[in-house]
Short mmCIF file of C-alpha atoms in Angstrom, two decimals:
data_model
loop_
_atom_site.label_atom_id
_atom_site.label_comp_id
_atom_site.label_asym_id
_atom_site.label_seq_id
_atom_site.Cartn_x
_atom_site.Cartn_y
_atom_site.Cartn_z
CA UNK A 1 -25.46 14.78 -26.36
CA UNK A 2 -23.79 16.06 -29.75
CA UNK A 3 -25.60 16.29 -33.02
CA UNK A 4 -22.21 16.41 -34.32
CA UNK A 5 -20.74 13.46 -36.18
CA UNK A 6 -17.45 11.91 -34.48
CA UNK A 7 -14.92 12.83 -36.44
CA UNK A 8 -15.87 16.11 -37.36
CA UNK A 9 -15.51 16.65 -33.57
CA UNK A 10 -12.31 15.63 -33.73
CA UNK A 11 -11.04 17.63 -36.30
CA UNK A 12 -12.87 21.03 -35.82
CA UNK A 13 -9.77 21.90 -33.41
CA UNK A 14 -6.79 21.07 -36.32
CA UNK A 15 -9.02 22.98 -38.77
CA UNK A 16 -9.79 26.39 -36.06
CA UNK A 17 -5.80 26.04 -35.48
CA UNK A 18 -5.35 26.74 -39.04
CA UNK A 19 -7.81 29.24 -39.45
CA UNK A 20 -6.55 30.80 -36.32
CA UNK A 21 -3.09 30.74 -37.31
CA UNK A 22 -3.52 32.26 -41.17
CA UNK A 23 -6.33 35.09 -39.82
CA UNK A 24 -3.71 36.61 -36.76
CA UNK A 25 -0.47 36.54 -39.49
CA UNK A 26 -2.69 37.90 -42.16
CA UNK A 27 -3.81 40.33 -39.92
CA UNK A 28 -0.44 41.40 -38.94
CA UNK A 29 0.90 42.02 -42.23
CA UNK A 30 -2.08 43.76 -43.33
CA UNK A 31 -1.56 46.47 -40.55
CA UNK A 32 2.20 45.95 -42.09
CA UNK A 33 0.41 47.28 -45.55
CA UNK A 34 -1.76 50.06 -44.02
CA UNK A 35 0.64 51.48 -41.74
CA UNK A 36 3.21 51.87 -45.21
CA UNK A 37 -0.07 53.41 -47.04
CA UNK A 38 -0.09 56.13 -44.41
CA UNK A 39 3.22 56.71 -44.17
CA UNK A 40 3.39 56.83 -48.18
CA UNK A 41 0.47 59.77 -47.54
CA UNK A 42 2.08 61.69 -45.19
CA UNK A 43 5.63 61.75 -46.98
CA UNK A 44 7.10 58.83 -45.29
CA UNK A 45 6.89 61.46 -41.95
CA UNK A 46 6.48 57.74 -39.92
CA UNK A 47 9.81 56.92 -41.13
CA UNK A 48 10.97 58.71 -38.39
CA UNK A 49 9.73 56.77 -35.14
CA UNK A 50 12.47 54.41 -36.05
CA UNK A 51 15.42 53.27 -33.54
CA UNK A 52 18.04 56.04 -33.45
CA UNK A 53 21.03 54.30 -31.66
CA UNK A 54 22.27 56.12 -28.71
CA UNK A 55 19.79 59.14 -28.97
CA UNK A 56 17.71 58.95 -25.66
CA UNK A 57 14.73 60.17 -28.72
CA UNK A 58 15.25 57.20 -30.55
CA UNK A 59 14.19 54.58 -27.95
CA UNK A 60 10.30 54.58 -29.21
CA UNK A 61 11.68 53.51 -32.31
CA UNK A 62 12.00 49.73 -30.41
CA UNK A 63 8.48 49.61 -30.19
CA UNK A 64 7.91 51.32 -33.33
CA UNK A 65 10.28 50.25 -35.91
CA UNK A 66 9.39 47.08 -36.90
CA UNK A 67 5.86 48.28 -37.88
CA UNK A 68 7.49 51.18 -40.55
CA UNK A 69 9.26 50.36 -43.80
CA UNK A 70 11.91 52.50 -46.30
CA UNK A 71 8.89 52.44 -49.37
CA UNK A 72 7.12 49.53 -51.03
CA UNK A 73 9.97 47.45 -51.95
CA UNK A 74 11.46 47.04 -48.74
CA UNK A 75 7.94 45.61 -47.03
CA UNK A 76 7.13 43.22 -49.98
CA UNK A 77 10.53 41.89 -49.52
CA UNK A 78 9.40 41.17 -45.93
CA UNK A 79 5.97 40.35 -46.72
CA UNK A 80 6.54 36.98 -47.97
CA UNK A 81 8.85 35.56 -45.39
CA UNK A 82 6.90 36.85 -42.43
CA UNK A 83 3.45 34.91 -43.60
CA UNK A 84 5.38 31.57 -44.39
CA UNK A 85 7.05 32.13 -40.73
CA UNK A 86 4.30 34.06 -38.95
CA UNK A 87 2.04 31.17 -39.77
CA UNK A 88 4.28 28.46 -38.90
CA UNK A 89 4.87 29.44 -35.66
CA UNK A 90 1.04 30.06 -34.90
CA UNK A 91 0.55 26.62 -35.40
CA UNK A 92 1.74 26.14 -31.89
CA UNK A 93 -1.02 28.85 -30.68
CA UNK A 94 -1.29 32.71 -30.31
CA UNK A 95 0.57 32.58 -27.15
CA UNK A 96 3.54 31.24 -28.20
CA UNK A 97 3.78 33.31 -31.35
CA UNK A 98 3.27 36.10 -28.99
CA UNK A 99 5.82 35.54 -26.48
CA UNK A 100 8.17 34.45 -29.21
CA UNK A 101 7.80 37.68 -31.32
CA UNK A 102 8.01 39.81 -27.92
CA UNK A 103 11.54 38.18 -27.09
CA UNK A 104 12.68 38.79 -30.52
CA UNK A 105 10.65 42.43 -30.99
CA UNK A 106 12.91 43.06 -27.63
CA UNK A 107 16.09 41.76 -28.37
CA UNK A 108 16.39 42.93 -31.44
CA UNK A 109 15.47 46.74 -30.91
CA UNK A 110 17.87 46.79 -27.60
CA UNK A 111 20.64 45.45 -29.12
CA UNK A 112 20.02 47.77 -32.33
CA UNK A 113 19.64 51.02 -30.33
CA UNK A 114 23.13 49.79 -28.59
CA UNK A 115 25.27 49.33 -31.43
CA UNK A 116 23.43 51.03 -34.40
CA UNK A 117 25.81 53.77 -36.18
CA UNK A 118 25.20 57.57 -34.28
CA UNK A 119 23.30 59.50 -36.52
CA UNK A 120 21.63 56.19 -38.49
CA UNK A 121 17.98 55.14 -38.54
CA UNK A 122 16.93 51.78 -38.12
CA UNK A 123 13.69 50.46 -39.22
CA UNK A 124 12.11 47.35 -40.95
CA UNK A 125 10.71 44.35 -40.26
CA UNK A 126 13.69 41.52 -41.33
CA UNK A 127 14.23 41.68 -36.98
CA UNK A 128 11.07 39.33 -36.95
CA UNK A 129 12.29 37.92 -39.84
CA UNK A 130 15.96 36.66 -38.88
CA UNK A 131 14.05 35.67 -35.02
CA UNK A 132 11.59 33.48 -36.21
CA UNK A 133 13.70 31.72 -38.34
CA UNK A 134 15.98 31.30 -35.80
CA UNK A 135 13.54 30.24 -33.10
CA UNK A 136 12.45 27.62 -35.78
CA UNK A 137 15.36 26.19 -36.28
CA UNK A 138 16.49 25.74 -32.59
CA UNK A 139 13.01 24.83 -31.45
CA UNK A 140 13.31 21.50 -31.96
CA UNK A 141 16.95 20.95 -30.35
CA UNK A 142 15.41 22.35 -26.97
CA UNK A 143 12.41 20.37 -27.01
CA UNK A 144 13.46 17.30 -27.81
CA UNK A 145 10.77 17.00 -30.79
CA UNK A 146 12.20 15.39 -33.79
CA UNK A 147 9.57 16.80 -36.12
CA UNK A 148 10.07 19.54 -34.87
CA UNK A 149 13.87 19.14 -35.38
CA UNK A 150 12.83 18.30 -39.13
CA UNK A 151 10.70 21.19 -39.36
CA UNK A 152 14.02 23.33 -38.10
CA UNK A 153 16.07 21.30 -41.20
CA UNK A 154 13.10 22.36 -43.51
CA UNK A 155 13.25 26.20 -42.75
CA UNK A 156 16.96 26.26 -42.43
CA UNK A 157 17.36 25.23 -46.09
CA UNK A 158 14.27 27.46 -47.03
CA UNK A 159 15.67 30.65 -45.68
CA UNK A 160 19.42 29.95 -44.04
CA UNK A 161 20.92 31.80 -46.87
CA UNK A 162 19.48 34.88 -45.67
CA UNK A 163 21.31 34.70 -42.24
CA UNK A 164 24.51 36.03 -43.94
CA UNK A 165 22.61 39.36 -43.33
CA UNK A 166 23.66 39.17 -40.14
CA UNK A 167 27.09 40.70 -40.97
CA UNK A 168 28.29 43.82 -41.47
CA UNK A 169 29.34 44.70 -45.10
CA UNK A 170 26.02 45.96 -47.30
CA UNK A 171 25.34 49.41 -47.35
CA UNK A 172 22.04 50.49 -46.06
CA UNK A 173 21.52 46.67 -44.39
CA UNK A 174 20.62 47.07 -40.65
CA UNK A 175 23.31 44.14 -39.87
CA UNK A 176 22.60 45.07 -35.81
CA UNK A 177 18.91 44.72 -36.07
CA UNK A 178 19.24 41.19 -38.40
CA UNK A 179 22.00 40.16 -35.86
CA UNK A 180 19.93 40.82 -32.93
CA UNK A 181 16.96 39.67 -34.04
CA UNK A 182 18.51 36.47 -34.56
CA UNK A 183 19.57 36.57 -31.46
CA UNK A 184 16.41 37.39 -29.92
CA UNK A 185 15.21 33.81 -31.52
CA UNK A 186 17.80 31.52 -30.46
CA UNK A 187 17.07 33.08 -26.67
CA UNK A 188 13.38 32.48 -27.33
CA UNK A 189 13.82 28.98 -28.28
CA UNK A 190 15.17 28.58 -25.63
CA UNK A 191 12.74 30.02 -22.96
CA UNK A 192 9.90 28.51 -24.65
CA UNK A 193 9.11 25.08 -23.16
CA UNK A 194 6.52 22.45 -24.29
CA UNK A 195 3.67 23.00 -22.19
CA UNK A 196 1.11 20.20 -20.78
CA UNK A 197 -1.62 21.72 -21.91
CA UNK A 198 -0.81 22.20 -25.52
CA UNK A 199 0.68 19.55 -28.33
CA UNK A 200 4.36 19.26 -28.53
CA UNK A 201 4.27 19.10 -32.29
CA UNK A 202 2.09 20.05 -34.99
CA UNK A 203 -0.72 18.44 -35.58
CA UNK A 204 -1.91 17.27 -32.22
CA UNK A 205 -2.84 13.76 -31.72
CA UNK A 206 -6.09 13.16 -32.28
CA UNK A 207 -8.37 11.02 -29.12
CA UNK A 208 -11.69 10.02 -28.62
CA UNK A 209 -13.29 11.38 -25.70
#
């Protein structure tokens, strides 16, 4: 027997979903934040664990170039896109963020390393960025979930003007790693399925038990 009054019951899970959801992306960009501070310290010496395209020395930089930024500017610029995102996405659990930022995190390194300029360094964050919107955006169309589809529409006019940066043309824009990272999403939205065990859309519908 609860103590607990009905509907707070109920909606302690929408609220710890929340929570949940704001605590993991704030976390995330936070490490963002500290790992720049260090780098800043050390004379931006981090700067160069980014992807180095076709230099077998230059592969660590998939794993480690989204984590490093080229100063302050360039990681605020990513800072506010990749909590409005991050967040969305978490909505739908720590698992799927996960396996969606993996995909993308994959994707878009690979395909940098593999077309990336000789002799250029790669680094930043925008990967995620260009991923999860994508992923967004298609969600929706693979599951069947029309608020989810709405949701897509939402973020699409939010940030779709940024997918331009997908093309080659600006000077010191990694076009490969925005490309592939957007990439990356679209293949993630479509490997992600709706699973039994968790809502199809956000919020979940609430039942007595």
């Amino acid at each position: 027997m609860s103590l607990i009054p009905e509907q707070d019951e109920q909606e302690r899970p929408g609220r710890s979903r929340v929570a949940t959801a704001a605590v993991t992306i704030g976390g995330f960009v936070l490490l963002l934040w500290v790992i720049e501070l260090v780098d800043t310290v050390t004379g931006h010496r981090l700067d160069s664990f980014g992807i180095r395209p076709w230099n077998p020395s230059g592969l660590s930089g998939i794993l480690f170039a989204p984590l490093l930024h080229l100063g302050w500017g360039h990681l605020i610029a990513n800072t506010g896109p990749l909590l409005v995102l991050g967040f969305v996405i978490l909505l739908s659990g720590v698992g799927a963020w996960l396996r969606v930022t993996a995909v993308v995190w994959l994707v878009g390194g690979i395909g940098t390393w593999l077309t990336g300029g000789p002799g250029s360094l790669h680094l930043g964050a925008s990967g995620l960025v260009f991923g999860w919107i994508v992923y967004l955006v298609l969600r929706g169309v693979f599951t069947r979930s029309v608020l989810q589809i709405a949701l897509g529409v939402v973020i699409l006019l939010a940030y779709g003007a940024v997918l331009w940066g997908v093309f080659p043309g600006q000077t010191g824009i990694s076009w490969q790693g925005h490309l592939f990272g957007a990439i990356g999403g679209g293949l993630a939205a479509r490997l992600e399925k709706p699973r039994q065990d968790s809502p199809e859309v956000w919020p979940p519908t609430r039942t007595n038990q």
